[in-house]
CSV table of C-alpha atoms in Angstrom, one decimal:
chain,number,residue,atom,x,y,z
A,1,MET,CA,-5.3,-57.9,-8.6
A,2,LEU,CA,-5.2,-59.1,-5.9
A,3,THR,CA,-3.1,-56.3,-3.0
A,4,PRO,CA,-2.5,-58.7,0.1
A,5,LEU,CA,-2.1,-57.2,3.3
A,6,GLU,CA,0.6,-58.5,5.2
A,7,CYS,CA,0.6,-56.8,8.9
A,8,ALA,CA,-1.5,-58.7,11.7
A,9,ASP,CA,-4.8,-57.7,12.9
A,10,GLU,CA,-5.5,-55.3,10.0
A,11,THR,CA,-8.6,-55.1,9.0
A,12,VAL,CA,-9.9,-54.7,5.5
A,13,PRO,CA,-12.2,-51.8,3.9
A,14,LEU,CA,-15.5,-53.9,2.7
A,15,VAL,CA,-17.6,-52.3,0.4
A,16,ASP,CA,-20.7,-51.2,-0.1
A,17,ALA,CA,-23.2,-54.0,0.3
A,18,ASP,CA,-25.7,-55.7,2.7
A,19,ALA,CA,-23.9,-59.1,2.9
A,20,TYR,CA,-21.2,-61.4,1.4
A,21,ARG,CA,-21.0,-64.9,0.1
A,22,LEU,CA,-19.2,-67.0,2.3
A,23,ASP,CA,-17.8,-69.8,-0.2
A,24,VAL,CA,-15.5,-72.2,1.9
A,25,LEU,CA,-12.9,-73.8,-0.1
A,26,ASP,CA,-11.4,-77.3,1.0
A,27,ILE,CA,-7.1,-78.0,0.0
A,28,ASP,CA,-8.2,-78.9,-3.6
A,29,GLY,CA,-9.5,-75.4,-3.8
A,30,GLN,CA,-13.6,-76.5,-4.4
A,31,VAL,CA,-16.5,-75.1,-2.8
A,32,PHE,CA,-17.8,-77.4,-0.4
A,33,ALA,CA,-19.5,-75.0,1.8
A,34,SER,CA,-21.3,-71.9,1.1
A,35,THR,CA,-23.6,-69.7,2.9
A,36,VAL,CA,-24.8,-65.9,2.9
A,37,VAL,CA,-23.1,-63.9,5.9
A,38,ASP,CA,-24.4,-60.0,7.2
A,39,ARG,CA,-21.5,-57.3,6.8
A,40,ALA,CA,-20.6,-57.5,10.4
A,41,GLU,CA,-19.5,-61.6,10.4
A,42,ALA,CA,-18.0,-60.6,7.0
A,43,GLN,CA,-16.0,-57.9,8.2
A,44,ARG,CA,-15.1,-60.7,11.5
A,45,ILE,CA,-13.6,-63.3,9.2
A,46,ALA,CA,-12.0,-60.5,7.1
A,47,THR,CA,-9.7,-59.3,9.7
A,48,HIS,CA,-6.2,-60.5,9.7
A,49,SER,CA,-4.4,-62.6,12.3
A,50,THR,CA,-2.1,-64.4,12.4
A,51,GLY,CA,-1.1,-67.3,10.6
A,52,GLU,CA,-3.7,-65.8,7.8
A,53,THR,CA,-3.0,-64.1,4.2
A,54,VAL,CA,-6.0,-62.4,3.8
A,55,ALA,CA,-6.0,-60.4,0.5
A,56,GLN,CA,-8.6,-58.6,-2.1
A,57,ASP,CA,-9.6,-57.7,-5.6
A,58,ALA,CA,-10.8,-54.5,-7.3
A,59,GLU,CA,-14.0,-56.3,-7.6
A,60,GLY,CA,-14.5,-56.0,-3.3
A,61,VAL,CA,-13.5,-59.6,-3.4
A,62,ILE,CA,-11.7,-60.7,-0.7
A,63,THR,CA,-10.1,-64.3,0.4
A,64,VAL,CA,-8.4,-65.3,3.5
A,65,VAL,CA,-5.6,-68.4,3.2
A,66,GLY,CA,-5.0,-69.8,5.8
A,67,ALA,CA,-8.0,-69.4,8.1
A,68,ALA,CA,-8.7,-71.4,11.1
A,69,THR,CA,-11.4,-73.8,11.3
A,70,ASN,CA,-12.5,-77.6,12.8
A,71,MET,CA,-11.3,-79.0,10.4
A,72,GLY,CA,-7.6,-77.0,9.7
A,73,PRO,CA,-6.9,-74.2,7.4
A,74,ARG,CA,-8.9,-73.5,5.3
A,75,THR,CA,-9.7,-71.0,2.8
A,76,HIS,CA,-12.3,-68.4,2.9
A,77,VAL,CA,-13.4,-66.1,-0.1
A,78,LEU,CA,-16.4,-63.7,0.5
A,79,THR,CA,-18.3,-62.2,-2.5
A,80,PRO,CA,-19.8,-58.6,-2.2
A,81,ARG,CA,-24.1,-59.4,-2.5
A,82,ARG,CA,-24.9,-55.4,-3.9
A,83,SER,CA,-28.9,-54.7,-3.4
A,84,GLY,CA,-31.0,-54.0,-6.9
A,85,THR,CA,-29.0,-56.2,-8.4
A,86,PRO,CA,-29.8,-60.0,-9.6
A,87,GLN,CA,-27.9,-62.2,-7.5
A,88,THR,CA,-27.1,-65.6,-8.5
A,89,LEU,CA,-26.8,-68.4,-6.4
A,90,THR,CA,-24.4,-71.3,-5.5
A,91,PRO,CA,-25.7,-74.7,-5.3
A,92,MET,CA,-24.9,-74.9,-2.1
A,93,GLU,CA,-26.6,-72.0,-0.9
A,94,ARG,CA,-29.8,-73.0,-3.1
A,95,ALA,CA,-30.0,-75.7,-1.4
A,96,ASP,CA,-28.9,-74.0,2.4
A,97,GLU,CA,-32.1,-71.7,1.4
A,98,MET,CA,-34.9,-74.4,0.6
A,99,ALA,CA,-34.2,-76.3,3.1
A,100,ARG,CA,-34.8,-73.5,5.8
A,101,LEU,CA,-38.3,-72.6,3.9
A,102,VAL,CA,-39.1,-76.6,4.4
A,103,ILE,CA,-38.3,-75.9,8.2
A,104,ALA,CA,-40.7,-73.1,8.2
A,105,ALA,CA,-43.1,-74.9,6.2
A,106,ALA,CA,-42.6,-78.3,8.7
A,107,GLN,CA,-43.4,-75.2,11.2
A,108,GLN,CA,-46.3,-73.8,10.5
A,109,ASP,CA,-48.5,-75.9,8.5
A,110,ASN,CA,-46.9,-79.8,9.4
A,111,ALA,CA,-47.0,-80.1,12.8
A,112,CYS,CA,-42.8,-80.0,13.1
A,113,VAL,CA,-42.7,-83.4,10.8
A,114,VAL,CA,-40.8,-82.8,7.4
A,115,THR,CA,-42.1,-85.8,5.4
A,116,GLY,CA,-40.6,-85.9,1.5
A,117,GLY,CA,-44.2,-85.2,0.2
A,118,LEU,CA,-43.8,-81.5,1.9
A,119,VAL,CA,-40.3,-81.0,0.7
A,120,ASP,CA,-41.0,-81.7,-3.3
A,121,THR,CA,-44.4,-79.6,-2.3
A,122,VAL,CA,-42.0,-76.4,-1.4
A,123,MET,CA,-39.4,-76.9,-3.8
A,124,LYS,CA,-42.8,-76.9,-6.3
A,125,LEU,CA,-44.0,-73.3,-5.6
A,126,HIS,CA,-41.0,-72.0,-5.6
A,127,ALA,CA,-39.8,-73.5,-9.1
A,128,ASP,CA,-39.7,-70.4,-10.8
A,129,GLN,CA,-37.1,-69.0,-8.4
A,130,GLU,CA,-33.8,-69.5,-7.6
A,131,PRO,CA,-34.4,-71.6,-4.2
A,132,GLY,CA,-36.6,-73.6,-6.2
A,133,LYS,CA,-33.5,-75.3,-8.3
A,134,ALA,CA,-31.7,-76.9,-5.7
A,135,ASN,CA,-30.2,-80.4,-5.9
A,136,PRO,CA,-33.4,-82.0,-3.7
A,137,VAL,CA,-30.8,-84.1,-2.4
A,138,SER,CA,-29.0,-81.7,-0.4
A,139,VAL,CA,-32.5,-80.5,0.2
A,140,ARG,CA,-33.1,-83.4,2.1
A,141,ARG,CA,-29.9,-83.5,3.7
A,142,LEU,CA,-29.4,-80.0,4.8
A,143,VAL,CA,-32.1,-80.3,6.4
A,144,ARG,CA,-32.0,-83.9,7.9
A,145,ALA,CA,-29.5,-81.9,9.8
A,146,ARG,CA,-30.5,-79.1,11.2
A,147,ALA,CA,-33.8,-80.9,12.4
A,148,ALA,CA,-32.7,-81.5,15.7
A,149,ALA,CA,-31.1,-77.6,16.5
A,150,GLU,CA,-34.9,-76.8,14.8
A,151,GLY,CA,-37.6,-79.0,16.5
A,152,VAL,CA,-38.9,-81.1,14.3
A,153,ARG,CA,-38.7,-84.6,13.4
A,154,VAL,CA,-37.9,-86.1,9.6
A,155,ILE,CA,-39.8,-88.8,8.3
A,156,LEU,CA,-38.7,-89.3,4.4
A,157,THR,CA,-37.5,-92.6,4.0
A,158,ASP,CA,-40.0,-95.7,3.6
A,159,ASP,CA,-38.0,-97.9,7.2
A,160,GLU,CA,-39.3,-93.4,8.9
A,161,ARG,CA,-42.1,-93.7,7.9
A,162,TYR,CA,-43.4,-97.6,8.5
A,163,TRP,CA,-41.8,-96.8,12.7
A,164,ALA,CA,-43.9,-93.8,12.4
A,165,ILE,CA,-47.6,-95.1,11.2
A,166,ARG,CA,-46.4,-97.6,13.9
A,167,GLU,CA,-46.7,-95.4,17.0
A,168,GLN,CA,-49.8,-93.3,15.3
A,169,LEU,CA,-51.5,-97.1,14.9
A,170,HIS,CA,-49.2,-98.2,18.5
A,171,HIS,CA,-51.5,-95.8,20.2
A,172,MET,CA,-56.0,-96.5,18.3
A,173,ASP,CA,-57.3,-99.3,20.3
A,174,GLY,CA,-57.8,-102.7,18.5
A,175,ASP,CA,-61.3,-101.9,16.4
A,176,GLN,CA,-59.8,-99.0,15.5
A,177,VAL,CA,-57.8,-100.7,13.5
A,178,HIS,CA,-59.6,-103.2,12.4
A,179,ALA,CA,-61.6,-100.1,11.6
A,180,LEU,CA,-59.6,-99.6,8.9
A,181,ARG,CA,-58.6,-101.9,8.0
A,182,ASP,CA,-62.0,-102.9,6.7
A,183,SER,CA,-62.3,-99.5,5.3
A,184,ILE,CA,-59.0,-100.0,2.8
A,185,ALA,CA,-60.6,-103.6,1.6
A,186,ASP,CA,-63.6,-101.6,1.3
A,187,GLY,CA,-62.5,-98.7,-1.1
A,188,GLY,CA,-60.6,-102.1,-3.5
A,189,ASP,CA,-58.3,-100.7,-6.4
A,190,LEU,CA,-59.7,-97.6,-6.6
A,191,ASP,CA,-58.4,-96.8,-2.8
A,192,PRO,CA,-54.8,-95.1,-3.0
A,193,ARG,CA,-53.7,-96.4,0.9
A,194,GLY,CA,-54.3,-100.0,-0.9
A,195,HIS,CA,-52.2,-99.7,-3.0
A,196,ASP,CA,-49.1,-98.4,0.4
A,197,ARG,CA,-47.1,-101.0,1.0
A,198,VAL,CA,-45.8,-99.2,3.7
A,199,LEU,CA,-49.3,-98.8,5.1
A,200,VAL,CA,-51.1,-102.5,4.7
A,201,GLU,CA,-47.5,-103.6,6.1
A,202,ALA,CA,-47.8,-101.6,9.3
A,203,ILE,CA,-51.2,-102.6,9.7
A,204,SER,CA,-50.5,-106.1,9.5
A,205,VAL,CA,-47.8,-106.2,12.2
A,206,CYS,CA,-49.7,-104.8,14.2
A,207,LEU,CA,-53.1,-106.6,14.5
A,208,SER,CA,-50.5,-109.7,14.2
A,209,ASN,CA,-49.6,-111.6,17.3
A,210,ARG,CA,-46.3,-110.0,17.2
A,211,LEU,CA,-44.9,-108.3,20.4
A,212,SER,CA,-44.6,-104.7,20.0
A,213,PRO,CA,-40.7,-103.4,19.9
A,214,ALA,CA,-40.0,-101.4,22.9
A,215,ARG,CA,-38.9,-98.1,21.0
A,216,LEU,CA,-43.5,-98.3,20.3
A,217,HIS,CA,-43.6,-97.7,24.6
A,218,GLY,CA,-43.8,-94.4,25.4
A,219,ALA,CA,-43.4,-92.7,21.7
A,220,VAL,CA,-45.0,-89.9,21.2
A,221,PRO,CA,-47.2,-90.1,17.2
A,222,VAL,CA,-46.5,-87.2,14.7
A,223,SER,CA,-50.2,-85.6,14.5
A,224,ILE,CA,-50.8,-85.3,11.2
A,225,SER,CA,-52.0,-88.5,8.3
A,226,LEU,CA,-49.0,-89.7,6.6
A,227,TRP,CA,-51.2,-92.0,4.0
A,228,HIS,CA,-53.6,-90.4,1.3
A,229,GLU,CA,-56.8,-90.9,2.2
A,230,PRO,CA,-59.6,-91.5,-0.7
A,231,GLU,CA,-60.0,-87.6,-2.1
A,232,PRO,CA,-64.3,-87.4,-1.6
A,233,ASP,CA,-67.1,-87.1,-3.8
A,234,GLY,CA,-68.8,-83.9,-5.3
A,235,VAL,CA,-71.9,-83.7,-4.5
A,236,GLY,CA,-74.2,-81.4,-6.9
A,237,SER,CA,-71.3,-78.6,-7.1
A,238,LEU,CA,-66.7,-79.0,-6.9
A,239,ARG,CA,-65.5,-78.8,-3.4
A,240,GLU,CA,-63.7,-76.2,-4.7
A,241,CYS,CA,-66.9,-74.4,-5.2
A,242,ALA,CA,-69.1,-75.8,-2.4
A,243,ASP,CA,-68.3,-72.3,0.1
A,244,TYR,CA,-69.2,-69.7,-2.9
A,245,PRO,CA,-72.2,-68.0,-2.2
A,246,GLY,CA,-75.6,-69.5,-2.9
A,247,VAL,CA,-74.3,-72.8,-3.7
A,248,ALA,CA,-75.4,-74.5,-0.4
A,249,GLU,CA,-79.2,-72.5,0.0
A,250,ALA,CA,-79.1,-74.0,-4.3
A,251,LEU,CA,-78.8,-77.4,-3.3
A,252,ASP,CA,-81.2,-77.3,-1.1
A,253,VAL,CA,-83.4,-76.2,-2.7
A,254,LEU,CA,-82.6,-78.9,-5.4
A,255,ARG,CA,-83.1,-81.1,-2.6
A,256,ALA,CA,-86.7,-80.4,-1.2
A,257,ALA,CA,-87.7,-80.6,-4.2
A,258,GLU,CA,-87.1,-83.8,-5.1
A,259,VAL,CA,-84.6,-83.5,-7.8
A,260,PRO,CA,-81.5,-85.0,-8.5
A,261,VAL,CA,-78.2,-83.5,-8.1
A,262,ALA,CA,-75.2,-84.9,-10.0
A,263,THR,CA,-72.6,-87.1,-7.7
A,264,PHE,CA,-68.7,-86.5,-9.0
A,265,PRO,CA,-66.1,-89.4,-7.9
A,266,GLY,CA,-62.8,-88.0,-5.9
A,267,ARG,CA,-61.3,-91.1,-7.4
A,268,LYS,CA,-59.7,-90.8,-11.1
A,269,MET,CA,-62.3,-92.4,-13.5
A,270,LEU,CA,-61.8,-93.8,-17.4
A,271,TRP,CA,-63.2,-91.5,-20.2
A,272,ARG,CA,-65.2,-94.3,-20.7
A,273,GLU,CA,-66.4,-95.3,-17.5
A,274,TRP,CA,-67.1,-91.5,-16.6
A,275,HIS,CA,-69.5,-91.2,-20.0
A,276,SER,CA,-71.7,-93.7,-19.0
A,277,PRO,CA,-74.9,-94.2,-16.7
A,278,GLN,CA,-72.0,-94.6,-14.1
A,279,GLY,CA,-70.6,-91.1,-14.3
A,280,PRO,CA,-72.7,-87.5,-13.6
A,281,GLN,CA,-76.3,-88.5,-12.9
A,282,GLY,CA,-78.5,-84.8,-12.2
A,283,ALA,CA,-78.3,-81.1,-11.4
A,284,PHE,CA,-74.8,-79.3,-11.6
A,285,VAL,CA,-74.5,-76.2,-9.5
A,286,GLY,CA,-71.3,-73.8,-9.6
A,287,PRO,CA,-70.9,-69.7,-10.0
A,288,HIS,CA,-70.9,-67.8,-13.0
A,289,CYS,CA,-71.2,-64.4,-12.1
A,290,GLY,CA,-71.5,-62.2,-9.0
A,291,ARG,CA,-74.8,-63.7,-7.4
A,292,THR,CA,-75.0,-65.4,-10.0
A,293,LEU,CA,-76.0,-69.6,-10.2
A,294,GLU,CA,-75.9,-71.6,-13.5
A,295,VAL,CA,-77.1,-75.4,-12.8
A,296,SER,CA,-76.5,-77.9,-15.9
A,297,TRP,CA,-77.9,-81.3,-16.1
A,298,PHE,CA,-75.7,-84.2,-16.5
A,299,ILE,CA,-77.1,-87.3,-18.4
A,300,ASP,CA,-73.9,-90.1,-18.1
A,301,GLY,CA,-71.2,-87.6,-17.6
A,302,ALA,CA,-72.4,-84.4,-20.0
A,303,HIS,CA,-73.9,-81.5,-19.7
A,304,ASP,CA,-74.4,-81.4,-23.7
A,305,GLU,CA,-75.0,-82.8,-26.7
A,306,ARG,CA,-71.5,-82.1,-28.2
A,307,SER,CA,-69.9,-85.6,-27.7
A,308,MET,CA,-73.1,-88.1,-28.1
A,309,ARG,CA,-74.0,-89.9,-31.9
A,310,THR,CA,-76.8,-88.5,-34.0
A,311,ARG,CA,-78.9,-90.4,-33.5
A,312,ASN,CA,-78.9,-90.6,-29.5
A,313,THR,CA,-79.4,-86.3,-29.6
A,314,ARG,CA,-82.9,-86.5,-29.4
A,315,THR,CA,-84.2,-88.6,-26.3
A,316,VAL,CA,-81.2,-86.8,-24.6
A,317,ARG,CA,-82.7,-83.5,-25.7
A,318,GLY,CA,-86.5,-84.0,-24.4
A,319,ALA,CA,-84.7,-85.4,-21.0
A,320,ARG,CA,-82.6,-82.7,-20.4
A,321,ASN,CA,-85.9,-80.0,-21.4
A,322,ARG,CA,-87.4,-81.6,-19.5
A,323,ALA,CA,-85.7,-81.6,-16.4
A,324,LEU,CA,-84.4,-77.8,-16.7
A,325,ASP,CA,-87.8,-77.1,-16.6
A,326,ASP,CA,-88.1,-78.7,-13.1
A,327,VAL,CA,-85.2,-77.2,-11.5
A,328,ALA,CA,-86.4,-73.8,-13.4
A,329,GLY,CA,-90.4,-74.9,-11.4
A,330,ALA,CA,-88.4,-75.3,-8.3
A,331,PHE,CA,-86.1,-72.0,-7.9
A,332,ASP,CA,-88.8,-70.4,-8.3
A,333,ARG,CA,-91.3,-71.9,-6.2
A,334,ALA,CA,-88.8,-71.1,-4.0
A,335,GLY,CA,-88.9,-67.5,-5.0
A,336,TRP,CA,-85.4,-67.5,-6.7
A,337,LYS,CA,-84.6,-65.2,-10.3
A,338,VAL,CA,-84.8,-67.8,-12.8
A,339,TRP,CA,-83.5,-67.2,-16.2
A,340,ARG,CA,-83.2,-70.2,-19.2
A,341,VAL,CA,-80.4,-70.5,-21.1
A,342,GLU,CA,-81.6,-71.7,-24.4
A,343,SER,CA,-79.8,-72.4,-27.2
A,344,SER,CA,-80.3,-70.8,-30.8
A,345,ASN,CA,-79.1,-72.9,-33.2
A,346,THR,CA,-81.2,-76.1,-34.0
A,347,ALA,CA,-84.8,-76.1,-34.9
A,348,THR,CA,-86.1,-78.0,-31.8
A,349,ARG,CA,-85.7,-76.8,-28.4
A,350,ARG,CA,-82.7,-77.4,-26.8
A,351,ALA,CA,-82.3,-75.8,-22.5
A,352,LEU,CA,-78.5,-75.4,-21.5
A,353,ARG,CA,-78.8,-74.0,-18.6
A,354,VAL,CA,-80.8,-72.2,-15.6
A,355,ASP,CA,-79.0,-69.0,-14.0
A,356,VAL,CA,-80.7,-69.1,-11.0
A,357,ILE,CA,-80.2,-65.7,-8.3
A,358,PRO,CA,-80.9,-66.1,-4.5
A,359,PRO,CA,-83.5,-64.0,-3.2
A,360,ALA,CA,-82.4,-60.8,-0.9
A,361,GLU,CA,-81.7,-60.6,2.3
A,362,GLU,CA,-84.7,-58.9,4.1
A,363,GLU,CA,-83.5,-56.0,6.4
A,364,PRO,CA,-84.7,-57.0,9.6
A,365,SER,CA,-88.2,-54.8,10.9
A,366,PRO,CA,-87.5,-51.3,13.1
A,367,VAL,CA,-88.7,-52.2,16.3
A,368,VAL,CA,-90.4,-48.9,15.8
A,369,THR,CA,-91.3,-47.2,13.0
A,370,GLU,CA,-91.2,-43.3,12.7
A,371,GLU,CA,-95.0,-42.6,13.2
A,372,GLU,CA,-95.1,-44.7,15.8
A,373,ALA,CA,-91.7,-42.8,16.7
A,374,GLU,CA,-93.7,-39.6,16.2
A,375,ALA,CA,-97.0,-40.9,18.3
A,376,LEU,CA,-95.0,-41.9,21.0
A,377,VAL,CA,-93.1,-38.2,21.3
A,378,ALA,CA,-96.0,-36.6,21.2
A,379,GLU,CA,-97.8,-38.8,23.9
A,380,PHE,CA,-94.8,-38.2,26.2
A,381,GLY,CA,-94.1,-34.8,26.1
A,382,ILE,CA,-91.0,-35.9,24.7
A,383,GLY,CA,-88.7,-32.7,24.5
A,384,GLU,CA,-85.6,-31.0,22.4
A,385,GLY,CA,-82.3,-32.9,25.3
A,386,ASP,CA,-84.3,-34.5,27.4
A,387,LEU,CA,-83.5,-37.8,26.2
A,388,ASP,CA,-79.8,-36.9,25.2
A,389,GLU,CA,-78.6,-38.7,28.4
A,390,ALA,CA,-80.5,-41.7,28.1
A,391,VAL,CA,-79.2,-41.9,24.3
A,392,TYR,CA,-75.9,-41.1,25.7
A,393,GLU,CA,-75.6,-44.2,28.1
A,394,ALA,CA,-78.1,-45.9,26.2
A,395,ALA,CA,-74.8,-46.2,24.0
A,396,ASN,CA,-71.7,-46.9,25.7
A,397,GLU,CA,-73.7,-49.4,27.3
A,398,ASP,CA,-73.5,-51.2,24.2
A,399,GLY,CA,-69.7,-50.1,24.0
A,400,ALA,CA,-69.6,-51.7,27.0
A,401,ASP,CA,-71.0,-54.7,25.5
A,402,GLU,CA,-68.6,-54.6,22.4
A,403,TYR,CA,-65.6,-53.9,25.1
A,404,ASN,CA,-66.4,-57.0,27.3
A,405,GLY,CA,-66.4,-59.5,24.2
A,406,GLY,CA,-63.2,-59.1,23.3
A,407,ALA,CA,-63.6,-55.9,20.5
A,408,HIS,CA,-60.0,-54.8,19.3
A,409,PRO,CA,-58.1,-57.1,20.0
A,410,GLU,CA,-55.1,-55.5,18.9
A,411,LEU,CA,-54.9,-53.0,21.2
A,412,SER,CA,-53.7,-52.6,24.7
A,413,ASP,CA,-57.1,-52.7,27.3
A,414,ASP,CA,-56.8,-49.1,27.7
A,415,ASP,CA,-56.6,-47.8,24.6
A,416,ALA,CA,-59.5,-50.1,23.1
A,417,TYR,CA,-61.8,-49.4,26.5
A,418,GLU,CA,-61.1,-45.9,24.9
A,419,GLU,CA,-62.1,-46.5,21.2
A,420,VAL,CA,-64.4,-48.6,22.5
A,421,HIS,CA,-67.0,-46.2,24.8
A,422,GLY,CA,-65.4,-42.5,22.2
A,423,ALA,CA,-66.8,-44.4,18.9
A,424,ALA,CA,-70.2,-44.8,21.4
A,425,ASP,CA,-70.2,-40.9,22.2
A,426,VAL,CA,-69.9,-40.1,18.4
A,427,ARG,CA,-72.7,-42.2,17.6
A,428,ALA,CA,-74.6,-40.7,20.4
A,429,SER,CA,-74.1,-37.4,19.6
A,430,SER,CA,-75.6,-37.9,15.5
A,431,VAL,CA,-79.0,-39.8,17.2
A,432,ASN,CA,-79.1,-36.2,19.4
A,433,ASN,CA,-78.8,-34.2,16.8
A,434,GLN,CA,-80.9,-35.9,14.3
A,435,GLY,CA,-84.0,-34.7,17.0
A,436,ALA,CA,-86.9,-36.4,19.0
A,437,THR,CA,-88.0,-39.0,16.7
A,438,ALA,CA,-84.3,-40.3,16.3
A,439,GLN,CA,-83.5,-40.6,19.4
A,440,VAL,CA,-86.4,-42.5,20.0
A,441,GLN,CA,-86.5,-44.9,17.3
A,442,PHE,CA,-82.2,-45.7,19.3
A,443,LEU,CA,-83.8,-46.2,22.2
A,444,ALA,CA,-86.3,-49.1,20.8
A,445,GLU,CA,-83.5,-50.9,19.0
A,446,CYS,CA,-81.4,-51.1,22.4
A,447,CYS,CA,-84.5,-52.5,24.6
A,448,GLY,CA,-85.2,-54.5,21.5
A,449,ASN,CA,-89.4,-54.6,22.0
A,450,ALA,CA,-92.2,-51.7,22.0
A,451,GLU,CA,-93.2,-52.8,25.7
A,452,ALA,CA,-89.2,-51.7,27.1
A,453,LEU,CA,-89.5,-49.4,25.4
A,454,ARG,CA,-92.0,-47.0,26.9
A,455,SER,CA,-91.5,-48.9,30.2
A,456,LEU,CA,-88.6,-46.9,29.7
A,457,LEU,CA,-89.7,-43.2,28.6
A,458,GLU,CA,-92.5,-43.8,31.6
A,459,ASP,CA,-89.5,-43.8,34.3
A,460,LEU,CA,-87.8,-40.8,32.3
A,461,THR,CA,-90.5,-38.6,32.2
A,462,SER,CA,-92.7,-39.6,35.1
A,463,SER,CA,-88.3,-38.5,37.5
A,464,ALA,CA,-87.9,-35.6,34.3
A,465,ALA,CA,-91.3,-34.2,35.9
A,466,PRO,CA,-90.3,-33.9,40.1
A,467,SER,CA,-88.0,-31.8,39.6
A,468,SER,CA,-89.5,-29.3,36.9
A,469,ALA,CA,-92.2,-28.7,39.9
A,470,THR,CA,-89.3,-28.4,41.7
A,471,THR,CA,-88.0,-25.5,39.8
A,472,GLY,CA,-90.6,-24.1,39.6
A,473,SER,CA,-91.3,-23.5,43.0
A,474,ASP,CA,-87.9,-22.5,43.4
A,475,ALA,CA,-89.0,-19.6,41.0
């Protein structure tokens, strides 16, 4: 039951809601625009003015009939959106939210450029959420409408992409454009750029004798690539595993031992092409568990015998056994821990792979050992408290270097200074509490070598001796 409010400038009491969904109805009563407004904006819209009729039902839905807009009187419907309860977005709300996400992604990760691929990627990332169900056509329309205000460039159609590529080619010299055309030709049918009609046409026109149109002069090209580059090959390991700890070092060991490594083509290959002499051949390194890596051996695109005919198994098994023996020997000579993994289900030896662990990193040796530090304490006659001040000074010098190097960028200069020097004082106090031997070792690390340490101790003990003598004569 709607309760009309007849008095002018009467304020409608809002229900307990964090926000409201605003639906704008056309003259036929159909929703043609929808958005979400906060409580303050909803209160402003719901304030009854002359010429408007405001009504509110039992659920708190407010209807404003005759609201003034730039397209004439319209009907506004405010539906409360309470927190903690699932909300179903209208189609316009979905498109509006998805357009906002696309523009934000363009500003953060795509140099303020909205492309068709970016729209598809963002919608795919949010496919399991409410905004991801938006109509792609509506999303692109809203993105284009907001592009100027948000400072992004929209490249969605083939024509827009063609002229954006022409702008990039216009700022390249002739040799660079020729090199790009030659690299596409060398890639043949396997290069995705060769099947890009817009790119091929733009390069062809750029290299022709036609005059450059005026729109290209002074145009600022976008900084992103507008075509798909061919996928690079994975050499010795998958590209996503190349940064895994130990993989690069394992490949270096194999190359140093002249062991061939398998190459995984980045392009798509047919099954019969993969399992042929054109497929991966050689050692392949991949992560196993923790610091352990596994090294398998590919022959004609296969790392085992399961897809092979029986009559070829014996030849391949012997070749793989010998190859994995060479792999194990290479890692063993390099100081790695090696485990051979072999099958127990065959009558003859069948090597499956080799598991390896890189050698543990050796801790740097101290400048002076504990025994050498005790000898220096006895040689220079260092007593309790003689090196306290020197340790504090050395620790704070390290703190000053750390501060000058930009430590704690999240703090202000004064707070960062207090932080590093406070930590230096704590470190110095801990060293001083461990006795003269620990103090000598700490100073040795600060000096860097034994000669500089002996020079420092000589200076400290020689300066302490006159002061002691002066104190004795005064007594």
